[in-house]
PDB file of C-alpha atoms in Angstrom:
ATOM      1  CA  GLN R 231      89.336 201.842   6.690  1.00  0.00           C
ATOM      2  CA  LYS R 232      90.660 198.335   7.090  1.00  0.00           C
ATOM      3  CA  VAL R 233      93.600 197.928   9.453  1.00  0.00           C
ATOM      4  CA  LEU R 234      94.438 194.205   9.565  1.00  0.00           C
ATOM      5  CA  GLU R 235      93.358 191.416   7.243  1.00  0.00           C
ATOM      6  CA  GLU R 236      93.941 187.714   7.625  1.00  0.00           C
ATOM      7  CA  ALA R 237      93.396 184.311   6.096  1.00  0.00           C
ATOM      8  CA  PRO R 238      91.823 182.002   6.882  1.00  0.00           C
ATOM      9  CA  ALA R 239      89.150 183.990   8.721  1.00  0.00           C
ATOM     10  CA  PRO R 240      89.532 183.102  12.418  1.00  0.00           C
ATOM     11  CA  TRP R 241      86.622 181.629  14.355  1.00  0.00           C
ATOM     12  CA  LEU R 242      84.710 180.918  11.144  1.00  0.00           C
ATOM     13  CA  GLY R 243      83.316 177.401  11.239  1.00  0.00           C
ATOM     14  CA  GLU R 244      84.222 175.041   8.424  1.00  0.00           C
ATOM     15  CA  ASP R 245      80.585 174.473   7.435  1.00  0.00           C
ATOM     16  CA  LEU R 246      80.014 178.203   7.055  1.00  0.00           C
ATOM     17  CA  ARG R 247      83.302 178.587   5.194  1.00  0.00           C
ATOM     18  CA  GLN R 248      82.332 175.883   2.716  1.00  0.00           C
ATOM     19  CA  ALA R 249      78.876 177.404   2.238  1.00  0.00           C
ATOM     20  CA  MET R 250      80.368 180.821   1.484  1.00  0.00           C
ATOM     21  CA  THR R 251      82.842 179.298  -0.947  1.00  0.00           C
ATOM     22  CA  ALA R 252      80.062 177.455  -2.742  1.00  0.00           C
ATOM     23  CA  ALA R 253      77.988 180.646  -2.928  1.00  0.00           C
ATOM     24  CA  ALA R 254      80.896 182.587  -4.400  1.00  0.00           C
ATOM     25  CA  VAL R 255      81.607 179.920  -7.015  1.00  0.00           C
ATOM     26  CA  SER R 256      77.952 179.512  -8.000  1.00  0.00           C
ATOM     27  CA  GLY R 257      77.543 183.277  -8.199  1.00  0.00           C
ATOM     28  CA  ALA R 258      80.453 183.616 -10.607  1.00  0.00           C
ATOM     29  CA  GLU R 259      79.140 180.699 -12.668  1.00  0.00           C
ATOM     30  CA  ALA R 260      75.648 182.217 -12.830  1.00  0.00           C
ATOM     31  CA  LEU R 261      77.132 185.438 -14.174  1.00  0.00           C
ATOM     32  CA  GLY R 262      79.346 183.616 -16.660  1.00  0.00           C
ATOM     33  CA  TYR R 263      82.172 185.583 -15.093  1.00  0.00           C
ATOM     34  CA  VAL R 264      85.695 185.004 -16.391  1.00  0.00           C
ATOM     35  CA  GLY R 265      88.680 186.621 -14.716  1.00  0.00           C
ATOM     36  CA  ALA R 266      89.811 187.675 -11.274  1.00  0.00           C
ATOM     37  CA  GLY R 267      87.040 188.735  -8.939  1.00  0.00           C
ATOM     38  CA  THR R 268      86.204 188.980  -5.257  1.00  0.00           C
ATOM     39  CA  MET R 269      82.885 188.090  -3.672  1.00  0.00           C
ATOM     40  CA  GLU R 270      82.297 189.879  -0.372  1.00  0.00           C
ATOM     41  CA  PHE R 271      79.956 188.648   2.335  1.00  0.00           C
ATOM     42  CA  LEU R 272      78.881 189.875   5.758  1.00  0.00           C
ATOM     43  CA  VAL R 273      78.690 187.275   8.523  1.00  0.00           C
ATOM     44  CA  ASP R 274      76.213 187.439  11.390  1.00  0.00           C
ATOM     45  CA  GLY R 275      76.441 184.437  13.678  1.00  0.00           C
ATOM     46  CA  ASP R 276      75.813 181.367  11.550  1.00  0.00           C
ATOM     47  CA  GLU R 277      74.412 183.349   8.638  1.00  0.00           C
ATOM     48  CA  PHE R 278      76.098 185.199   5.806  1.00  0.00           C
ATOM     49  CA  PHE R 279      74.810 187.777   3.379  1.00  0.00           C
ATOM     50  CA  PHE R 280      76.083 188.862  -0.035  1.00  0.00           C
ATOM     51  CA  LEU R 281      77.549 192.362   0.039  1.00  0.00           C
ATOM     52  CA  GLU R 282      79.148 193.002  -3.334  1.00  0.00           C
ATOM     53  CA  MET R 283      81.430 191.641  -6.001  1.00  0.00           C
ATOM     54  CA  ASN R 284      84.559 193.445  -7.106  1.00  0.00           C
ATOM     55  CA  THR R 285      85.749 192.557 -10.581  1.00  0.00           C
ATOM     56  CA  ARG R 286      89.387 192.598  -9.550  1.00  0.00           C
ATOM     57  CA  LEU R 287      91.808 191.395  -6.934  1.00  0.00           C
ATOM     58  CA  GLN R 288      91.575 193.059  -3.550  1.00  0.00           C
ATOM     59  CA  VAL R 289      94.289 194.887  -1.609  1.00  0.00           C
ATOM     60  CA  GLU R 290      94.335 191.944   0.814  1.00  0.00           C
ATOM     61  CA  HIS R 291      94.978 189.296  -1.858  1.00  0.00           C
ATOM     62  CA  PRO R 292      98.499 188.579  -0.461  1.00  0.00           C
ATOM     63  CA  VAL R 293      97.067 186.757   2.571  1.00  0.00           C
ATOM     64  CA  THR R 294      95.240 184.407   0.222  1.00  0.00           C
ATOM     65  CA  GLU R 295      98.389 183.882  -1.806  1.00  0.00           C
ATOM     66  CA  GLU R 296     100.468 183.153   1.287  1.00  0.00           C
ATOM     67  CA  VAL R 297      98.178 180.434   2.677  1.00  0.00           C
ATOM     68  CA  THR R 298      97.354 178.799  -0.659  1.00  0.00           C
ATOM     69  CA  GLY R 299     100.704 179.095  -2.400  1.00  0.00           C
ATOM     70  CA  LEU R 300      98.956 180.540  -5.462  1.00  0.00           C
ATOM     71  CA  ASP R 301     100.101 183.518  -7.517  1.00  0.00           C
ATOM     72  CA  LEU R 302      96.740 185.196  -8.089  1.00  0.00           C
ATOM     73  CA  VAL R 303      98.186 187.930 -10.299  1.00  0.00           C
ATOM     74  CA  ARG R 304      99.738 185.320 -12.591  1.00  0.00           C
ATOM     75  CA  LEU R 305      96.497 183.346 -12.709  1.00  0.00           C
ATOM     76  CA  GLN R 306      94.429 186.373 -13.693  1.00  0.00           C
ATOM     77  CA  LEU R 307      96.893 187.194 -16.464  1.00  0.00           C
ATOM     78  CA  LEU R 308      96.683 183.621 -17.770  1.00  0.00           C
ATOM     79  CA  VAL R 309      92.898 183.863 -17.893  1.00  0.00           C
ATOM     80  CA  ALA R 310      93.122 187.237 -19.654  1.00  0.00           C
ATOM     81  CA  MET R 311      95.350 185.567 -22.269  1.00  0.00           C
ATOM     82  CA  GLY R 312      92.662 182.950 -22.901  1.00  0.00           C
ATOM     83  CA  GLU R 313      94.457 180.179 -21.033  1.00  0.00           C
ATOM     84  CA  PRO R 314      92.495 177.749 -18.845  1.00  0.00           C
ATOM     85  CA  LEU R 315      93.041 177.766 -15.113  1.00  0.00           C
ATOM     86  CA  PRO R 316      95.611 175.096 -14.200  1.00  0.00           C
ATOM     87  CA  LEU R 317      93.613 173.999 -11.142  1.00  0.00           C
ATOM     88  CA  THR R 318      90.082 173.481  -9.856  1.00  0.00           C
ATOM     89  CA  GLN R 319      88.452 174.699  -6.653  1.00  0.00           C
ATOM     90  CA  ALA R 320      89.048 171.274  -5.126  1.00  0.00           C
ATOM     91  CA  ASP R 321      92.797 171.759  -5.660  1.00  0.00           C
ATOM     92  CA  VAL R 322      92.920 174.868  -3.457  1.00  0.00           C
ATOM     93  CA  GLN R 323      94.346 173.952  -0.076  1.00  0.00           C
ATOM     94  CA  VAL R 324      94.944 176.288   2.861  1.00  0.00           C
ATOM     95  CA  ARG R 325      98.052 175.863   5.006  1.00  0.00           C
ATOM     96  CA  GLY R 326      98.999 178.014   7.961  1.00  0.00           C
ATOM     97  CA  HIS R 327      97.801 181.508   8.753  1.00  0.00           C
ATOM     98  CA  ALA R 328      98.608 184.891   7.211  1.00  0.00           C
ATOM     99  CA  ILE R 329      97.997 188.392   8.543  1.00  0.00           C
ATOM    100  CA  GLU R 330      98.413 191.611   6.586  1.00  0.00           C
ATOM    101  CA  ALA R 331      98.835 195.073   8.076  1.00  0.00           C
ATOM    102  CA  ARG R 332      98.187 198.205   6.062  1.00  0.00           C
ATOM    103  CA  LEU R 333     100.894 200.744   6.811  1.00  0.00           C
ATOM    104  CA  TYR R 334      99.461 204.215   6.263  1.00  0.00           C
ATOM    105  CA  ALA R 335     100.835 207.732   6.306  1.00  0.00           C
ATOM    106  CA  GLU R 336      98.180 208.892   8.729  1.00  0.00           C
ATOM    107  CA  ASP R 337      97.790 209.957  12.348  1.00  0.00           C
ATOM    108  CA  PRO R 338      95.402 207.670  14.290  1.00  0.00           C
ATOM    109  CA  ALA R 339      95.492 210.025  17.285  1.00  0.00           C
ATOM    110  CA  ALA R 340      94.305 212.963  15.154  1.00  0.00           C
ATOM    111  CA  GLY R 341      91.216 211.397  13.669  1.00  0.00           C
ATOM    112  CA  TRP R 342      93.207 209.411  11.130  1.00  0.00           C
ATOM    113  CA  LEU R 343      94.246 212.527   9.249  1.00  0.00           C
ATOM    114  CA  PRO R 344      96.641 211.733   6.390  1.00  0.00           C
ATOM    115  CA  SER R 345     100.266 212.812   6.687  1.00  0.00           C
ATOM    116  CA  THR R 346     102.277 214.220   3.799  1.00  0.00           C
ATOM    117  CA  GLY R 347     105.945 214.932   3.228  1.00  0.00           C
ATOM    118  CA  VAL R 348     109.184 213.239   2.230  1.00  0.00           C
ATOM    119  CA  ILE R 349     110.016 209.786   3.556  1.00  0.00           C
ATOM    120  CA  HIS R 350     113.558 210.323   4.767  1.00  0.00           C
ATOM    121  CA  ARG R 351     114.023 206.693   5.756  1.00  0.00           C
ATOM    122  CA  PHE R 352     112.090 203.564   4.825  1.00  0.00           C
ATOM    123  CA  GLU R 353     113.674 200.337   5.996  1.00  0.00           C
ATOM    124  CA  PRO R 354     111.247 197.421   6.347  1.00  0.00           C
ATOM    125  CA  ALA R 355     112.434 194.521   8.463  1.00  0.00           C
ATOM    126  CA  GLU R 356     113.163 191.306   6.616  1.00  0.00           C
ATOM    127  CA  GLY R 357     112.929 187.731   7.769  1.00  0.00           C
ATOM    128  CA  PRO R 358     111.450 184.285   7.080  1.00  0.00           C
ATOM    129  CA  GLY R 359     107.714 184.280   6.508  1.00  0.00           C
ATOM    130  CA  LEU R 360     107.589 188.032   5.879  1.00  0.00           C
ATOM    131  CA  ARG R 361     106.421 189.817   2.755  1.00  0.00           C
ATOM    132  CA  TRP R 362     106.330 193.523   1.978  1.00  0.00           C
ATOM    133  CA  ASP R 363     104.351 194.980  -0.910  1.00  0.00           C
ATOM    134  CA  ALA R 364     105.544 198.584  -0.798  1.00  0.00           C
ATOM    135  CA  GLY R 365     104.884 201.566  -3.018  1.00  0.00           C
ATOM    136  CA  VAL R 366     107.535 203.812  -1.505  1.00  0.00           C
ATOM    137  CA  GLU R 367     111.222 203.929  -0.625  1.00  0.00           C
ATOM    138  CA  SER R 368     113.559 206.320   1.127  1.00  0.00           C
ATOM    139  CA  GLY R 369     113.212 209.675  -0.605  1.00  0.00           C
ATOM    140  CA  SER R 370     109.650 209.102  -1.826  1.00  0.00           C
ATOM    141  CA  VAL R 371     107.208 211.987  -1.564  1.00  0.00           C
ATOM    142  CA  VAL R 372     103.843 211.335   0.048  1.00  0.00           C
ATOM    143  CA  SER R 373     101.445 213.828  -1.496  1.00  0.00           C
ATOM    144  CA  THR R 374      97.749 214.617  -1.227  1.00  0.00           C
ATOM    145  CA  HIS R 375      97.075 213.207  -4.683  1.00  0.00           C
ATOM    146  CA  TYR R 376      97.167 209.501  -3.872  1.00  0.00           C
ATOM    147  CA  ASP R 377      95.956 207.036  -1.263  1.00  0.00           C
ATOM    148  CA  ALA R 378      97.889 207.290   1.988  1.00  0.00           C
ATOM    149  CA  MET R 379      98.860 203.610   2.086  1.00  0.00           C
ATOM    150  CA  LEU R 380     102.628 203.191   2.010  1.00  0.00           C
ATOM    151  CA  ALA R 381     102.953 199.421   2.138  1.00  0.00           C
ATOM    152  CA  LYS R 382     101.379 196.118   3.065  1.00  0.00           C
ATOM    153  CA  ALA R 383     103.299 193.992   5.546  1.00  0.00           C
ATOM    154  CA  VAL R 384     102.378 190.301   5.578  1.00  0.00           C
ATOM    155  CA  ALA R 385     103.466 187.501   7.882  1.00  0.00           C
ATOM    156  CA  VAL R 386     102.671 183.821   7.394  1.00  0.00           C
ATOM    157  CA  ALA R 387     103.220 181.132  10.024  1.00  0.00           C
ATOM    158  CA  PRO R 388     101.795 177.762  11.083  1.00  0.00           C
ATOM    159  CA  THR R 389      99.389 179.412  13.566  1.00  0.00           C
ATOM    160  CA  ARG R 390      97.543 182.709  13.903  1.00  0.00           C
ATOM    161  CA  ARG R 391      99.333 183.650  17.118  1.00  0.00           C
ATOM    162  CA  GLU R 392     102.729 182.997  15.521  1.00  0.00           C
ATOM    163  CA  ALA R 393     101.792 185.069  12.478  1.00  0.00           C
ATOM    164  CA  ALA R 394     100.653 187.960  14.686  1.00  0.00           C
ATOM    165  CA  GLY R 395     103.860 187.837  16.710  1.00  0.00           C
ATOM    166  CA  SER R 396     106.040 187.689  13.622  1.00  0.00           C
ATOM    167  CA  LEU R 397     104.244 190.631  12.031  1.00  0.00           C
ATOM    168  CA  ALA R 398     104.435 192.698  15.228  1.00  0.00           C
ATOM    169  CA  ARG R 399     108.171 192.090  15.485  1.00  0.00           C
ATOM    170  CA  ALA R 400     108.671 192.981  11.825  1.00  0.00           C
ATOM    171  CA  LEU R 401     106.805 196.246  12.197  1.00  0.00           C
ATOM    172  CA  SER R 402     108.612 197.085  15.440  1.00  0.00           C
ATOM    173  CA  GLY R 403     111.922 196.466  13.699  1.00  0.00           C
ATOM    174  CA  SER R 404     111.086 198.659  10.717  1.00  0.00           C
ATOM    175  CA  ALA R 405     111.955 202.318  10.269  1.00  0.00           C
ATOM    176  CA  VAL R 406     109.679 204.887   8.643  1.00  0.00           C
ATOM    177  CA  GLU R 407     110.794 208.482   9.149  1.00  0.00           C
ATOM    178  CA  GLY R 408     109.553 211.744   7.687  1.00  0.00           C
ATOM    179  CA  VAL R 409     105.796 211.210   7.902  1.00  0.00           C
ATOM    180  CA  THR R 410     103.437 210.176  10.677  1.00  0.00           C
ATOM    181  CA  THR R 411     102.233 206.575  10.347  1.00  0.00           C
ATOM    182  CA  ASN R 412      99.966 204.079  12.070  1.00  0.00           C
ATOM    183  CA  LEU R 413     102.895 201.690  12.676  1.00  0.00           C
ATOM    184  CA  ASP R 414     102.796 201.812  16.489  1.00  0.00           C
ATOM    185  CA  LEU R 415      99.039 201.290  16.525  1.00  0.00           C
ATOM    186  CA  LEU R 416      99.409 198.206  14.325  1.00  0.00           C
ATOM    187  CA  VAL R 417     101.950 196.735  16.729  1.00  0.00           C
ATOM    188  CA  ASP R 418      99.671 197.419  19.699  1.00  0.00           C
ATOM    189  CA  VAL R 419      96.679 195.746  18.039  1.00  0.00           C
ATOM    190  CA  LEU R 420      98.676 192.686  17.012  1.00  0.00           C
ATOM    191  CA  GLY R 421      99.818 192.163  20.587  1.00  0.00           C
ATOM    192  CA  HIS R 422      96.489 192.880  22.266  1.00  0.00           C
ATOM    193  CA  ALA R 423      95.063 189.945  24.225  1.00  0.00           C
ATOM    194  CA  ASP R 424      91.529 190.500  22.924  1.00  0.00           C
ATOM    195  CA  PHE R 425      92.743 190.406  19.330  1.00  0.00           C
ATOM    196  CA  LEU R 426      94.693 187.220  19.940  1.00  0.00           C
ATOM    197  CA  GLU R 427      92.228 185.335  22.111  1.00  0.00           C
ATOM    198  CA  GLN R 428      88.723 186.179  20.929  1.00  0.00           C
ATOM    199  CA  PRO R 429      86.842 187.138  17.760  1.00  0.00           C
ATOM    200  CA  SER R 430      87.468 190.711  16.657  1.00  0.00           C
ATOM    201  CA  THR R 431      85.079 192.833  14.636  1.00  0.00           C
ATOM    202  CA  THR R 432      85.212 196.146  12.818  1.00  0.00           C
ATOM    203  CA  ALA R 433      84.320 197.738  16.165  1.00  0.00           C
ATOM    204  CA  PHE R 434      87.617 196.639  17.736  1.00  0.00           C
ATOM    205  CA  LEU R 435      89.221 200.086  17.892  1.00  0.00           C
ATOM    206  CA  ASP R 436      86.010 201.689  19.146  1.00  0.00           C
ATOM    207  CA  GLU R 437      85.911 199.084  21.901  1.00  0.00           C
ATOM    208  CA  HIS R 438      89.552 199.710  22.828  1.00  0.00           C
ATOM    209  CA  PRO R 439      89.990 203.495  22.930  1.00  0.00           C
ATOM    210  CA  GLU R 440      93.074 203.014  25.095  1.00  0.00           C
ATOM    211  CA  LEU R 441      94.971 202.047  21.948  1.00  0.00           C
ATOM    212  CA  LEU R 442      94.311 205.464  20.433  1.00  0.00           C
ATOM    213  CA  SER R 443      95.092 207.080  23.780  1.00  0.00           C
ATOM    214  CA  ARG R 444      98.544 205.517  23.694  1.00  0.00           C
ATOM    215  CA  ALA R 445      98.993 206.770  20.145  1.00  0.00           C
ATOM    216  CA  LEU R 446      98.074 210.259  21.337  1.00  0.00           C
ATOM    217  CA  ALA R 447     100.509 210.027  24.251  1.00  0.00           C
ATOM    218  CA  SER R 448     103.356 208.992  21.965  1.00  0.00           C
TER     219      SER R 448
END
């Protein structure tokens, strides 16, 4: 399961970024695709490979919105209404850096088992450059019938390090009581030197078992 998502992708060279963008655009054009969609690629060094296309927005679309200033939900509704897009690909500009954390009702120290129950207190921290897309509030019931994600916390700032620090502080200053969550783990990852200073992959948590050890100790 994804833990953190960010835009723009760090340590991705501009030439490779442009090539991936061009591939995504040409792929949609070849299909005659109209509407919101997400092309996914896997990157290996200086190469990238097509993975899949989802014919919808992704959970992580807020990071794209925050660095481009675009309302992707509004744009997809306009297209669905038969309206033309009010911009071209060349008009899309990226400013700053955004990181999104998925806040889950789950126990990282117990094999990521989901946690159920009543959320007695849900108070997300507010502040400049912060965005919460939440599906719960104080009193909400977390059941076994739905995905365990409670909210998405997003921070945008001029630099990646600033965004990570802002998001860590927001999570640390938030209160979620009644169910076990991955909140502390998210804070630990955001402040980890390896995450901040070098490329991170999907093997990050496997390579840093001490993070899960701290979750177990707490």
